[in-house]
Tab-separated table of C-alpha atoms and ligand atoms in Angstrom:
chain	number	residue	atom	x	y	z
A	19	UNK	CA	-27.183	59.988	33.178
A	20	UNK	CA	-30.246	62.542	33.320
A	21	UNK	CA	-33.282	61.283	31.967
A	22	UNK	CA	-34.175	62.854	28.361
A	23	UNK	CA	-37.484	64.490	27.642
A	24	UNK	CA	-36.925	63.033	24.079
A	25	UNK	CA	-38.503	59.617	23.503
A	26	UNK	CA	-36.232	56.672	22.101
A	27	UNK	CA	-37.740	56.984	18.623
A	28	UNK	CA	-37.055	60.741	18.400
A	29	UNK	CA	-36.038	61.455	14.990
A	30	UNK	CA	-32.686	63.351	14.526
A	31	UNK	CA	-31.389	64.512	11.304
A	32	UNK	CA	-30.965	66.923	8.753
A	33	UNK	CA	-32.453	68.088	5.178
A	34	UNK	CA	-31.991	68.950	1.690
A	35	UNK	CA	-34.104	69.449	-1.281
A	36	UNK	CA	-33.633	68.200	-4.841
A	37	UNK	CA	-32.672	71.295	-6.683
A	38	UNK	CA	-30.385	72.831	-4.060
A	39	UNK	CA	-28.395	69.586	-3.760
A	40	UNK	CA	-28.430	67.229	-7.038
A	41	UNK	CA	-27.214	69.007	-9.781
A	42	UNK	CA	-28.134	68.633	-13.568
A	43	UNK	CA	-31.599	69.838	-12.615
A	44	UNK	CA	-34.013	68.931	-15.559
A	45	UNK	CA	-36.089	71.596	-17.043
A	46	UNK	CA	-37.979	73.761	-14.334
A	47	UNK	CA	-39.045	77.269	-13.804
A	48	UNK	CA	-35.717	77.772	-11.888
A	49	UNK	CA	-33.644	76.512	-14.488
A	50	UNK	CA	-35.395	78.729	-16.732
A	51	UNK	CA	-34.870	81.656	-14.383
A	52	UNK	CA	-31.200	80.788	-14.184
A	53	UNK	CA	-30.952	81.124	-18.045
A	54	UNK	CA	-32.719	84.343	-18.169
A	55	UNK	CA	-30.454	85.932	-15.572
A	56	UNK	CA	-32.709	86.061	-12.804
A	57	UNK	CA	-31.584	83.816	-10.178
A	58	UNK	CA	-28.076	82.394	-10.085
A	59	UNK	CA	-27.131	79.319	-11.943
A	60	UNK	CA	-27.548	75.645	-10.355
A	61	UNK	CA	-25.097	73.874	-12.279
A	62	UNK	CA	-23.694	70.626	-10.581
A	63	UNK	CA	-24.645	71.792	-6.997
A	64	UNK	CA	-23.523	69.005	-4.676
A	65	UNK	CA	-23.877	66.225	-7.407
A	66	UNK	CA	-26.005	64.495	-4.799
A	67	UNK	CA	-27.861	62.779	-7.554
A	68	UNK	CA	-24.794	60.484	-8.089
A	69	UNK	CA	-23.061	60.907	-4.591
A	70	UNK	CA	-26.172	60.405	-2.499
A	71	UNK	CA	-24.694	57.244	-0.817
A	72	UNK	CA	-21.451	58.891	0.495
A	73	UNK	CA	-23.676	61.769	1.801
A	74	UNK	CA	-25.642	59.493	3.721
A	75	UNK	CA	-22.444	57.513	5.016
A	76	UNK	CA	-21.546	60.955	6.102
A	77	UNK	CA	-25.001	61.530	8.120
A	78	UNK	CA	-24.931	58.206	9.613
A	79	UNK	CA	-21.585	58.759	10.705
A	80	UNK	CA	-22.761	62.081	12.346
A	81	UNK	CA	-25.396	59.736	14.571
A	82	UNK	CA	-28.597	60.683	11.993
A	83	UNK	CA	-31.190	58.205	12.417
A	84	UNK	CA	-33.348	60.300	9.945
A	85	UNK	CA	-33.172	62.372	6.748
A	86	UNK	CA	-35.377	64.722	4.902
A	87	UNK	CA	-35.032	65.194	1.101
A	88	UNK	CA	-37.341	66.005	-1.805
A	89	UNK	CA	-37.965	64.578	-4.881
A	90	UNK	CA	-37.744	66.754	-8.175
A	91	UNK	CA	-41.155	66.625	-9.858
A	92	UNK	CA	-39.509	67.333	-13.311
A	93	UNK	CA	-37.561	64.239	-13.355
A	94	UNK	CA	-40.626	62.069	-12.297
A	95	UNK	CA	-42.935	63.378	-14.962
A	96	UNK	CA	-40.759	65.073	-17.631
A	97	UNK	CA	-43.933	65.696	-19.727
A	98	UNK	CA	-47.218	66.342	-18.992
A	99	UNK	CA	-49.068	62.898	-17.690
A	100	UNK	CA	-45.777	60.945	-18.743
A	101	UNK	CA	-43.973	59.193	-15.987
A	102	UNK	CA	-40.661	58.061	-16.079
A	103	UNK	CA	-39.975	54.823	-14.137
A	104	UNK	CA	-36.228	54.908	-14.535
A	105	UNK	CA	-36.374	58.023	-12.104
A	106	UNK	CA	-38.856	56.456	-9.723
A	107	UNK	CA	-36.135	53.370	-9.448
A	108	UNK	CA	-33.353	56.223	-8.767
A	109	UNK	CA	-35.452	57.652	-5.849
A	110	UNK	CA	-36.090	54.196	-4.641
A	111	UNK	CA	-32.297	53.454	-4.662
A	112	UNK	CA	-32.223	56.671	-2.468
A	113	UNK	CA	-34.653	55.400	0.169
A	114	UNK	CA	-32.898	51.718	0.058
A	115	UNK	CA	-29.736	53.922	0.871
A	116	UNK	CA	-31.380	55.340	3.790
A	117	UNK	CA	-32.926	52.156	4.995
A	118	UNK	CA	-29.490	50.346	4.823
A	119	UNK	CA	-28.176	53.008	6.903
A	120	UNK	CA	-30.581	52.943	9.617
A	121	UNK	CA	-32.210	56.282	8.674
A	122	UNK	CA	-35.974	56.906	8.230
A	123	UNK	CA	-36.508	58.765	5.122
A	124	UNK	CA	-39.018	62.202	5.151
A	125	UNK	CA	-39.904	62.663	1.549
A	126	UNK	CA	-41.043	65.967	0.309
A	127	UNK	CA	-42.879	65.686	-3.055
A	128	UNK	CA	-42.699	69.448	-4.213
A	129	UNK	CA	-39.831	71.768	-2.574
A	130	UNK	CA	-40.128	74.917	-5.023
A	131	UNK	CA	-39.263	73.910	-8.287
A	132	UNK	CA	-42.046	73.344	-10.937
A	133	UNK	CA	-41.524	71.416	-14.226
A	134	UNK	CA	-41.031	73.653	-16.992
A	135	UNK	CA	-44.218	72.239	-19.226
A	136	UNK	CA	-46.381	72.963	-16.003
A	137	UNK	CA	-45.069	76.459	-15.351
A	138	UNK	CA	-45.220	77.471	-18.879
A	139	UNK	CA	-48.547	76.382	-19.219
A	140	UNK	CA	-49.872	78.702	-16.550
A	141	UNK	CA	-48.446	76.916	-13.238
A	142	UNK	CA	-50.612	77.350	-10.273
A	143	UNK	CA	-52.870	79.567	-12.009
A	144	UNK	CA	-54.141	76.583	-13.996
A	145	UNK	CA	-57.228	75.758	-13.142
A	146	UNK	CA	-56.511	71.941	-13.021
A	147	UNK	CA	-53.298	72.410	-11.183
A	148	UNK	CA	-54.479	70.875	-7.812
A	149	UNK	CA	-55.485	67.694	-9.810
A	150	UNK	CA	-52.431	67.587	-11.795
A	151	UNK	CA	-50.412	67.825	-8.350
A	152	UNK	CA	-52.244	65.141	-6.758
A	153	UNK	CA	-52.098	62.821	-9.659
A	154	UNK	CA	-48.185	63.205	-9.552
A	155	UNK	CA	-48.070	63.088	-5.650
A	156	UNK	CA	-50.142	60.039	-5.487
A	157	UNK	CA	-48.034	58.344	-8.533
A	158	UNK	CA	-44.904	58.794	-6.346
A	159	UNK	CA	-46.314	57.567	-3.207
A	160	UNK	CA	-47.777	54.682	-4.606
A	161	UNK	CA	-44.352	53.573	-6.059
A	162	UNK	CA	-42.051	54.637	-3.107
A	163	UNK	CA	-44.466	53.840	-0.115
A	164	UNK	CA	-42.957	50.586	0.478
A	165	UNK	CA	-39.837	52.129	1.364
A	166	UNK	CA	-40.897	55.364	3.131
A	167	UNK	CA	-43.800	56.255	5.685
A	168	UNK	CA	-43.451	59.787	5.846
A	169	UNK	CA	-44.115	62.174	2.968
A	170	UNK	CA	-44.872	65.931	2.904
A	171	UNK	CA	-46.611	67.351	-0.116
A	172	UNK	CA	-45.595	71.014	-0.488
A	173	UNK	CA	-42.417	72.683	1.119
A	174	UNK	CA	-43.466	76.031	2.446
A	175	UNK	CA	-46.420	76.877	0.248
A	176	UNK	CA	-46.314	80.378	1.871
A	177	UNK	CA	-42.667	81.445	0.385
A	178	UNK	CA	-43.938	80.207	-3.022
A	179	UNK	CA	-46.463	82.899	-3.163
A	180	UNK	CA	-44.923	85.551	-0.957
A	181	UNK	CA	-41.520	85.254	-2.888
A	182	UNK	CA	-43.246	84.735	-6.269
A	183	UNK	CA	-45.954	87.039	-6.039
A	184	UNK	CA	-45.050	89.820	-3.610
A	185	UNK	CA	-41.516	89.949	-3.382
A	186	UNK	CA	-40.562	88.921	-6.904
A	187	UNK	CA	-37.689	87.322	-5.906
A	188	UNK	CA	-38.539	83.802	-6.934
A	189	UNK	CA	-40.132	82.506	-10.295
A	190	UNK	CA	-42.368	83.667	-11.702
A	191	UNK	CA	-40.920	87.149	-10.454
A	192	UNK	CA	-44.261	89.020	-9.912
A	193	UNK	CA	-44.071	91.853	-7.485
A	194	UNK	CA	-46.963	92.999	-5.792
A	195	UNK	CA	-49.337	90.998	-7.466
A	196	UNK	CA	-52.155	90.478	-5.032
A	197	UNK	CA	-54.152	88.711	-7.593
A	198	UNK	CA	-51.749	86.084	-8.087
A	199	UNK	CA	-50.810	85.896	-4.846
A	200	UNK	CA	-54.281	85.370	-3.668
A	201	UNK	CA	-55.352	82.781	-6.506
A	202	UNK	CA	-51.695	80.945	-5.724
A	203	UNK	CA	-52.429	81.048	-2.315
A	204	UNK	CA	-55.818	79.033	-2.635
A	205	UNK	CA	-54.918	76.780	-5.354
A	206	UNK	CA	-51.715	75.532	-3.247
A	207	UNK	CA	-54.720	74.965	-0.117
A	208	UNK	CA	-56.638	72.841	-2.930
A	209	UNK	CA	-53.419	71.325	-4.159
A	210	UNK	CA	-52.695	69.983	-0.799
A	211	UNK	CA	-56.059	68.652	0.225
A	212	UNK	CA	-56.430	66.976	-3.295
A	213	UNK	CA	-52.973	65.436	-2.778
A	214	UNK	CA	-53.807	64.135	0.742
A	215	UNK	CA	-56.979	62.726	-0.533
A	216	UNK	CA	-55.617	60.941	-3.605
A	217	UNK	CA	-52.679	59.730	-1.887
A	218	UNK	CA	-54.828	58.037	1.031
A	219	UNK	CA	-56.932	56.634	-1.808
A	220	UNK	CA	-54.048	54.876	-2.918
A	221	UNK	CA	-52.253	54.278	0.497
A	222	UNK	CA	-53.527	54.511	3.719
A	223	UNK	CA	-50.485	53.385	5.844
A	224	UNK	CA	-48.405	56.442	5.400
A	225	UNK	CA	-48.200	59.915	7.263
A	226	UNK	CA	-48.945	62.681	5.072
A	227	UNK	CA	-48.448	66.274	5.873
A	228	UNK	CA	-47.237	69.667	4.629
A	229	UNK	CA	-44.377	71.690	5.593
A	230	UNK	CA	-44.882	75.556	6.591
A	231	UNK	CA	-42.424	78.078	7.083
A	232	UNK	CA	-43.590	79.926	10.688
A	233	UNK	CA	-42.828	83.393	10.747
A	234	UNK	CA	-43.174	84.389	14.300
A	235	UNK	CA	-44.714	87.564	15.096
A	236	UNK	CA	-44.785	88.322	19.106
A	237	UNK	CA	-44.819	91.750	21.283
A	238	UNK	CA	-44.645	92.620	24.969
A	239	UNK	CA	-47.373	95.303	25.263
A	240	UNK	CA	-50.826	94.861	24.397
A	241	UNK	CA	-51.253	96.896	21.516
A	242	UNK	CA	-48.489	95.131	19.626
A	243	UNK	CA	-49.536	91.790	21.003
A	244	UNK	CA	-52.887	92.505	19.237
A	245	UNK	CA	-51.486	93.401	15.875
A	246	UNK	CA	-49.009	90.298	16.383
A	247	UNK	CA	-52.200	87.847	16.470
A	248	UNK	CA	-53.424	89.723	13.409
A	249	UNK	CA	-49.913	88.856	11.468
A	250	UNK	CA	-49.654	85.416	12.854
A	251	UNK	CA	-53.369	84.994	11.549
A	252	UNK	CA	-52.473	86.419	7.952
A	253	UNK	CA	-48.999	84.624	7.555
A	254	UNK	CA	-49.834	81.240	9.247
A	255	UNK	CA	-53.236	80.371	10.247
A	256	UNK	CA	-55.168	81.901	7.157
A	257	UNK	CA	-53.413	78.980	5.285
A	258	UNK	CA	-53.234	76.277	7.760
A	259	UNK	CA	-56.813	76.628	8.664
A	260	UNK	CA	-57.506	75.651	5.210
A	261	UNK	CA	-55.785	72.506	5.225
A	262	UNK	CA	-55.061	71.209	8.736
A	263	UNK	CA	-57.927	68.586	8.282
A	264	UNK	CA	-55.993	66.838	5.552
A	265	UNK	CA	-52.637	66.385	7.506
A	266	UNK	CA	-51.480	63.695	9.642
A	267	UNK	CA	-48.164	65.653	10.710
A	268	UNK	CA	-47.163	69.278	10.125
A	269	UNK	CA	-43.390	70.110	9.352
A	270	UNK	CA	-42.489	73.303	10.772
A	271	UNK	CA	-39.569	75.182	9.096
A	272	UNK	CA	-38.383	78.196	11.385
A	273	UNK	CA	-35.964	81.013	10.906
A	274	UNK	CA	-37.208	84.156	11.923
A	275	UNK	CA	-38.793	86.077	14.489
A	276	UNK	CA	-40.347	89.816	14.749
A	277	UNK	CA	-40.663	91.008	18.200
A	278	UNK	CA	-43.256	94.195	17.487
A	279	UNK	CA	-42.616	97.507	19.323
A	280	UNK	CA	-39.330	96.303	20.678
A	281	UNK	CA	-35.680	96.570	19.212
A	282	UNK	CA	-33.238	94.163	20.418
A	283	UNK	CA	-29.955	93.502	18.695
A	284	UNK	CA	-29.148	89.859	17.938
A	285	UNK	CA	-26.240	88.336	16.165
A	286	UNK	CA	-26.725	88.320	12.565
A	287	UNK	CA	-26.046	85.313	10.717
A	288	UNK	CA	-24.124	85.490	7.257
A	289	UNK	CA	-27.296	85.797	5.406
A	290	UNK	CA	-28.214	88.913	7.559
A	291	UNK	CA	-31.015	87.450	9.562
A	292	UNK	CA	-31.450	87.430	13.475
A	293	UNK	CA	-30.027	84.640	15.229
A	294	UNK	CA	-32.970	83.201	17.472
A	295	UNK	CA	-32.961	79.741	17.828
A	296	UNK	CA	-35.066	79.894	21.171
A	297	UNK	CA	-37.863	81.285	19.430
A	298	UNK	CA	-38.561	77.808	17.826
A	299	UNK	CA	-40.815	77.361	20.896
A	300	UNK	CA	-42.863	80.069	19.753
A	301	UNK	CA	-43.024	78.665	16.220
A	302	UNK	CA	-44.316	75.128	17.674
A	303	UNK	CA	-46.829	76.883	19.995
A	304	UNK	CA	-48.283	78.731	16.989
A	305	UNK	CA	-48.642	75.026	15.031
A	306	UNK	CA	-49.804	72.956	18.051
A	307	UNK	CA	-53.302	74.400	17.929
A	308	UNK	CA	-53.853	71.839	15.110
A	309	UNK	CA	-53.276	68.887	17.643
A	310	UNK	CA	-51.222	66.944	15.114
A	311	UNK	CA	-47.714	65.503	15.393
A	312	UNK	CA	-45.125	68.101	15.026
A	313	UNK	CA	-41.559	67.811	13.201
A	314	UNK	CA	-39.013	70.564	13.007
A	315	UNK	CA	-38.538	69.881	9.445
A	316	UNK	CA	-35.918	72.816	9.151
A	317	UNK	CA	-34.067	75.284	11.480
A	318	UNK	CA	-30.522	76.142	10.625
A	319	UNK	CA	-28.039	79.291	10.046
A	320	UNK	CA	-25.796	80.354	7.339
A	321	UNK	CA	-22.595	80.130	9.243
A	322	UNK	CA	-19.425	80.086	6.895
A	323	UNK	CA	-17.101	80.095	9.581
A	324	UNK	CA	-19.144	77.735	12.027
A	325	UNK	CA	-19.070	80.160	14.755
A	326	UNK	CA	-22.402	79.865	15.977
A	327	UNK	CA	-23.752	76.859	14.533
A	328	UNK	CA	-23.247	74.550	17.743
A	329	UNK	CA	-24.869	77.201	19.926
A	330	UNK	CA	-27.722	77.659	17.429
A	331	UNK	CA	-28.167	73.681	17.560
A	332	UNK	CA	-28.199	73.414	21.337
A	333	UNK	CA	-30.817	76.301	21.797
A	334	UNK	CA	-33.205	74.805	18.977
A	335	UNK	CA	-33.005	71.387	20.699
A	336	UNK	CA	-33.461	73.091	23.978
A	337	UNK	CA	-36.451	74.954	22.455
A	338	UNK	CA	-38.031	71.392	21.364
A	339	UNK	CA	-37.299	70.069	24.971
A	340	UNK	CA	-39.152	72.819	26.438
A	341	UNK	CA	-41.968	72.380	24.021
A	342	UNK	CA	-42.443	68.606	24.797
A	343	UNK	CA	-42.343	69.195	28.555
A	344	UNK	CA	-45.300	71.816	27.951
A	345	UNK	CA	-47.045	68.970	26.127
A	346	UNK	CA	-46.107	69.560	22.579
A	347	UNK	CA	-45.782	66.382	20.585
A	348	UNK	CA	-42.654	67.285	18.539
A	349	UNK	CA	-41.126	64.069	17.140
A	350	UNK	CA	-38.295	65.214	15.067
A	351	UNK	CA	-35.517	67.913	14.510
A	352	UNK	CA	-34.116	68.181	11.012
A	353	UNK	CA	-31.106	70.668	10.955
A	354	UNK	CA	-31.079	72.656	7.795
A	355	UNK	CA	-29.089	71.604	5.900
A	356	UNK	CA	-26.937	68.568	5.721
A	357	UNK	CA	-24.634	69.988	3.121
A	358	UNK	CA	-24.096	73.489	1.897
A	359	UNK	CA	-25.938	73.912	-1.072
A	360	UNK	CA	-27.838	76.307	-3.603
A	361	UNK	CA	-29.335	78.718	-1.629
A	362	UNK	CA	-32.054	79.956	-3.824
A	363	UNK	CA	-31.731	83.443	-4.814
A	364	UNK	CA	-28.158	83.772	-3.019
A	365	UNK	CA	-26.960	80.984	-4.973
A	366	UNK	CA	-23.826	79.264	-3.428
A	367	UNK	CA	-22.631	82.313	-1.179
A	368	UNK	CA	-24.634	81.105	2.016
A	369	UNK	CA	-23.186	77.934	3.905
A	370	UNK	CA	-25.762	76.451	6.010
A	371	UNK	CA	-24.284	73.034	6.228
A	372	UNK	CA	-23.095	70.575	8.854
A	373	UNK	CA	-20.998	69.787	6.037
A	374	UNK	CA	-18.771	72.301	4.039
A	375	UNK	CA	-18.786	71.683	0.277
A	376	UNK	CA	-15.933	72.824	-1.977
A	377	UNK	CA	-17.936	72.868	-5.159
A	378	UNK	CA	-14.872	73.103	-7.240
A	379	UNK	CA	-13.525	69.590	-6.103
A	380	UNK	CA	-16.675	68.305	-4.624
A	381	UNK	CA	-14.842	67.744	-1.467
A	382	UNK	CA	-17.087	67.261	1.625
A	383	UNK	CA	-15.565	68.415	5.007
A	384	UNK	CA	-17.432	68.016	8.328
A	385	UNK	CA	-17.855	71.116	10.372
A	386	UNK	CA	-16.947	70.980	14.071
A	387	UNK	CA	-20.755	71.944	14.913
A	388	UNK	CA	-21.873	68.469	13.632
A	389	UNK	CA	-19.566	66.695	16.034
A	390	UNK	CA	-21.745	68.813	18.802
A	391	UNK	CA	-24.840	67.734	17.164
A	392	UNK	CA	-23.714	64.068	17.145
A	393	UNK	CA	-23.007	64.194	20.810
A	394	UNK	CA	-26.241	65.311	21.423
A	395	UNK	CA	-28.173	62.674	19.265
A	396	UNK	CA	-25.863	60.145	21.068
A	397	UNK	CA	-27.270	60.903	24.300
A	398	UNK	CA	-30.735	61.360	22.961
A	399	UNK	CA	-30.668	64.909	24.293
A	400	UNK	CA	-30.421	64.201	27.658
A	401	UNK	CA	-27.837	66.811	28.713
A	402	UNK	CA	-30.252	69.413	27.097
A	403	UNK	CA	-31.817	70.629	30.328
A	404	UNK	CA	-35.229	72.608	30.468
B	13	LIG	C1	-36.452	76.569	2.524
B	13	LIG	C2	-35.112	76.115	2.154
B	13	LIG	C3	-33.916	77.211	2.159
B	13	LIG	C4	-33.620	77.770	3.544
B	13	LIG	C5	-32.847	78.892	3.807
B	13	LIG	C6	-36.118	77.605	3.760
B	13	LIG	O1	-37.108	78.605	3.670
B	13	LIG	O2	-37.098	75.463	2.750
B	13	LIG	O3	-34.924	75.529	0.605
B	13	LIG	O4	-32.590	76.777	1.658
B	13	LIG	O5	-34.968	78.351	3.985
B	13	LIG	O6	-33.225	79.923	3.286
């Protein structure tokens, strides 16, 4: 068999986030927005909170050796400063279930949803928000670290201030609120840095990182290349430059690339995004300037008919293989998502999963593309030529 550019300990898996799959989400800014009709209702989602073992059995049967999921902050800290030991025990069970199946857990501490008490008392605009967040993160890591080595503090800080304060699509639904944008941008850098330091005081033997949504800008002509550099600075480096000293690893979420000054027609995914998995290489190239281990923490497509997913996965893995041959330290690939789930402002209409959900019966059906991914994993990516 051809040699693989992937090391034996490369992580292959998929991802999820608490409120997108667990169901019965406790009071958060998103559940409140749903009650007000600003985002679709979350409801029971995939009932993953109770069915996680069944879901991990499926992931294992698909060859995964790692899994990324998130902790619901509102469950752990239902009131300010009050921590729920029962919920910690629940997530310990989740971690044990992964370990028993030989899957390495990657835990995200905050994936978009804020406890209602936090958002109602000012959210990220609270002066003491970074300290409050750091206290929650350190508490969780302290109680879970025996079972997990990899923790991400925040998922996609940039989507929080872009979608929450510019586009007005996510809580707190502010539009073109540049003051809010800037203050939340700065607070999230402080929150990550404070959380990193507090976690490390408690536990020094785990990896702590951040997950960033890398929107790639590229161009062919000189003029547009300059513009692309500026946009990459504004969208990615301006934030990452403030936090990279406090990260042991970086999670790269990749979905889209804009090629400036040139129009090329791409296949559109169900959500209307261009399908450009090969550009994942560019996203990794943007992030490798920090010389930290990189993980593709998300890349995936909405494709209900499963027409393009297998090709998308192959091309994404090819992009990683190419990045590795060019010296980039990429250590894992987490397809988004394991299951169809609550796709934020689009509700349940979009189907990103390796596993299809029938939400009425809670039936899970493995999509054909998941087996293509499985075959790649079984050969540790050896058939992906570069
Ligand atoms: C988010 C996920 C989301 C996915 C697809 C990412 O930006 O982290 O929560 O479901 O994109 O939109």
